[in-house]
Amino acid sequence: MKPTISETDYKTIYSLIQDMPASQRTKEMGQLQKELDSAKKVADENIGTDVIRLNSYFEVKDVGTGKTLQLTLVMPKMADLSQQKISILSPLGVALIGFSEGMIVEWLLPGGLKNLQILKVGNEVPTVKS
């Protein structure tokens, strides 16, 4: 199961990883790089509105515990857990970027191996430039 990434998100995230000093690189950054490398890259206007991408609002359920989270995926500087905004560099952000509403993603998080069901995804519809 490969994630689907818009060209803009791919370039933005790739630049973030490349610009990070080696001393600040984390395990999640390496995992995110692998996800980007294996992802299906599509033109911004062709990505589904139900795909988790940067600035997406989403609801996800831990299938094992039944716990549901409502979050927004953002760049690291915008992350604020008090506002339910998580970084693309967080373990959960890396796990879910590029996956669609209805999918179940299996991922090793700090709390162990989890099956995460994506219940809802909200995105602004990209505008086509003419």
mmCIF file of C-alpha atoms in Angstrom:
data_model
loop_
_atom_site.group_PDB
_atom_site.id
_atom_site.type_symbol
_atom_site.label_atom_id
_atom_site.label_comp_id
_atom_site.label_asym_id
_atom_site.label_seq_id
_atom_site.Cartn_x
_atom_site.Cartn_y
_atom_site.Cartn_z
ATOM 1 C CA MET A 1 0.000 0.000 0.000
ATOM 2 C CA LYS A 2 1.728 3.142 -1.260
ATOM 3 C CA PRO A 3 0.802 6.676 -0.243
ATOM 4 C CA THR A 4 -0.301 9.260 -2.807
ATOM 5 C CA ILE A 5 1.402 12.640 -2.517
ATOM 6 C CA SER A 6 0.727 15.865 -4.402
ATOM 7 C CA GLU A 7 3.696 17.345 -6.238
ATOM 8 C CA THR A 8 3.601 20.464 -4.032
ATOM 9 C CA ASP A 9 3.561 18.444 -0.787
ATOM 10 C CA TYR A 10 6.367 16.233 -2.113
ATOM 11 C CA LYS A 11 8.576 19.244 -2.889
ATOM 12 C CA THR A 12 7.734 20.987 0.409
ATOM 13 C CA ILE A 13 8.410 17.932 2.581
ATOM 14 C CA TYR A 14 11.494 16.890 0.602
ATOM 15 C CA SER A 15 12.961 20.393 1.061
ATOM 16 C CA LEU A 16 12.196 20.269 4.775
ATOM 17 C CA ILE A 17 14.119 17.001 5.130
ATOM 18 C CA GLN A 18 17.041 18.140 2.959
ATOM 19 C CA ASP A 19 17.391 21.457 4.798
ATOM 20 C CA MET A 20 17.438 19.844 8.250
ATOM 21 C CA PRO A 21 20.940 19.697 9.775
ATOM 22 C CA ALA A 22 22.181 16.132 10.193
ATOM 23 C CA SER A 23 22.353 16.631 13.969
ATOM 24 C CA GLN A 24 18.586 17.262 14.066
ATOM 25 C CA ARG A 25 17.490 14.353 11.873
ATOM 26 C CA THR A 26 15.240 11.822 13.546
ATOM 27 C CA LYS A 27 14.177 8.255 12.857
ATOM 28 C CA GLU A 28 10.821 9.640 11.663
ATOM 29 C CA MET A 29 12.573 11.787 9.068
ATOM 30 C CA GLY A 30 14.201 8.687 7.622
ATOM 31 C CA GLN A 31 10.842 6.911 7.552
ATOM 32 C CA LEU A 32 9.213 9.930 5.912
ATOM 33 C CA GLN A 33 11.957 9.994 3.265
ATOM 34 C CA LYS A 34 11.210 6.312 2.487
ATOM 35 C CA GLU A 35 7.472 7.064 2.257
ATOM 36 C CA LEU A 36 8.158 9.956 -0.133
ATOM 37 C CA ASP A 37 10.440 7.813 -2.276
ATOM 38 C CA SER A 38 7.821 5.060 -2.622
ATOM 39 C CA ALA A 39 4.804 7.380 -2.950
ATOM 40 C CA LYS A 40 2.738 7.851 -6.064
ATOM 41 C CA LYS A 41 3.261 11.510 -6.980
ATOM 42 C CA VAL A 42 0.337 13.268 -8.669
ATOM 43 C CA ALA A 43 -0.384 16.775 -9.920
ATOM 44 C CA ASP A 44 -1.970 18.911 -7.213
ATOM 45 C CA GLU A 45 -5.256 19.183 -9.087
ATOM 46 C CA ASN A 46 -5.464 15.380 -9.451
ATOM 47 C CA ILE A 47 -5.121 14.422 -5.788
ATOM 48 C CA GLY A 48 -8.345 13.254 -4.164
ATOM 49 C CA THR A 49 -9.996 15.448 -1.550
ATOM 50 C CA ASP A 50 -10.095 12.388 0.746
ATOM 51 C CA VAL A 51 -6.277 11.985 0.862
ATOM 52 C CA ILE A 52 -4.363 13.160 3.949
ATOM 53 C CA ARG A 53 -1.860 15.830 2.945
ATOM 54 C CA LEU A 54 -0.341 18.949 4.476
ATOM 55 C CA ASN A 55 -3.023 21.044 6.198
ATOM 56 C CA SER A 56 -5.577 18.218 6.059
ATOM 57 C CA TYR A 57 -8.035 17.817 8.905
ATOM 58 C CA PHE A 58 -8.629 14.149 9.651
ATOM 59 C CA GLU A 59 -10.216 11.757 12.097
ATOM 60 C CA VAL A 60 -8.436 8.493 12.793
ATOM 61 C CA LYS A 61 -9.334 5.561 15.020
ATOM 62 C CA ASP A 62 -6.967 3.137 16.720
ATOM 63 C CA VAL A 63 -8.703 -0.120 15.751
ATOM 64 C CA GLY A 64 -7.278 -1.919 18.807
ATOM 65 C CA THR A 65 -8.433 0.540 21.456
ATOM 66 C CA GLY A 66 -11.305 2.276 19.662
ATOM 67 C CA LYS A 67 -9.785 5.658 20.574
ATOM 68 C CA THR A 68 -10.494 8.372 17.992
ATOM 69 C CA LEU A 69 -8.379 11.465 17.334
ATOM 70 C CA GLN A 70 -9.268 14.592 15.350
ATOM 71 C CA LEU A 71 -6.123 16.288 14.054
ATOM 72 C CA THR A 72 -4.682 18.568 11.392
ATOM 73 C CA LEU A 73 -1.390 17.688 9.680
ATOM 74 C CA VAL A 74 0.969 20.685 9.474
ATOM 75 C CA MET A 75 4.591 21.693 8.975
ATOM 76 C CA PRO A 76 6.719 21.446 12.153
ATOM 77 C CA LYS A 77 6.647 25.179 12.973
ATOM 78 C CA MET A 78 2.823 25.166 12.914
ATOM 79 C CA ALA A 79 2.449 22.112 15.170
ATOM 80 C CA ASP A 80 0.481 22.772 18.363
ATOM 81 C CA LEU A 81 -1.074 19.848 20.185
ATOM 82 C CA SER A 82 -3.372 22.173 22.145
ATOM 83 C CA GLN A 83 -4.959 23.041 18.776
ATOM 84 C CA GLN A 84 -4.853 19.390 17.551
ATOM 85 C CA LYS A 85 -2.173 20.271 14.981
ATOM 86 C CA ILE A 86 0.500 17.605 14.526
ATOM 87 C CA SER A 87 3.756 17.848 12.618
ATOM 88 C CA ILE A 88 4.430 15.977 9.405
ATOM 89 C CA LEU A 89 7.586 14.824 11.255
ATOM 90 C CA SER A 90 5.586 13.204 14.092
ATOM 91 C CA PRO A 91 5.259 9.402 14.041
ATOM 92 C CA LEU A 92 1.516 9.677 13.330
ATOM 93 C CA GLY A 93 2.079 12.271 10.600
ATOM 94 C CA VAL A 94 4.614 10.036 8.865
ATOM 95 C CA ALA A 95 2.248 7.070 9.158
ATOM 96 C CA LEU A 96 -0.785 8.753 7.611
ATOM 97 C CA ILE A 97 0.442 11.210 4.951
ATOM 98 C CA GLY A 98 -0.832 10.165 1.528
ATOM 99 C CA PHE A 99 -3.477 7.705 2.674
ATOM 100 C CA SER A 100 -7.222 8.030 2.093
ATOM 101 C CA GLU A 101 -10.442 8.065 4.023
ATOM 102 C CA GLY A 102 -11.583 4.516 4.781
ATOM 103 C CA MET A 103 -8.111 2.950 4.686
ATOM 104 C CA ILE A 104 -6.550 1.069 7.586
ATOM 105 C CA VAL A 105 -2.826 1.777 7.962
ATOM 106 C CA GLU A 106 -0.605 -0.501 10.044
ATOM 107 C CA TRP A 107 2.321 1.413 11.551
ATOM 108 C CA LEU A 108 4.817 1.052 14.381
ATOM 109 C CA LEU A 109 4.235 4.043 16.676
ATOM 110 C CA PRO A 110 5.937 4.779 20.013
ATOM 111 C CA GLY A 111 3.046 2.918 21.724
ATOM 112 C CA GLY A 112 3.587 -0.202 19.599
ATOM 113 C CA LEU A 113 2.218 -1.598 16.337
ATOM 114 C CA LYS A 114 -1.132 0.063 15.583
ATOM 115 C CA ASN A 115 -3.881 -0.384 13.030
ATOM 116 C CA LEU A 116 -5.215 3.081 12.273
ATOM 117 C CA GLN A 117 -8.491 3.521 10.421
ATOM 118 C CA ILE A 118 -8.917 6.850 8.650
ATOM 119 C CA LEU A 119 -12.529 7.823 9.322
ATOM 120 C CA LYS A 120 -12.725 11.264 7.741
ATOM 121 C CA VAL A 121 -10.492 13.615 5.759
ATOM 122 C CA GLY A 122 -11.164 17.280 5.077
ATOM 123 C CA ASN A 123 -9.260 19.346 2.537
ATOM 124 C CA GLU A 124 -9.801 22.564 0.716
ATOM 125 C CA VAL A 125 -10.290 21.840 -2.952
ATOM 126 C CA PRO A 126 -7.211 23.056 -4.856
ATOM 127 C CA THR A 127 -7.938 25.864 -7.274
ATOM 128 C CA VAL A 128 -6.822 25.446 -10.851
ATOM 129 C CA LYS A 129 -4.715 28.331 -12.102
ATOM 130 C CA SER A 130 -5.552 29.475 -15.622
#
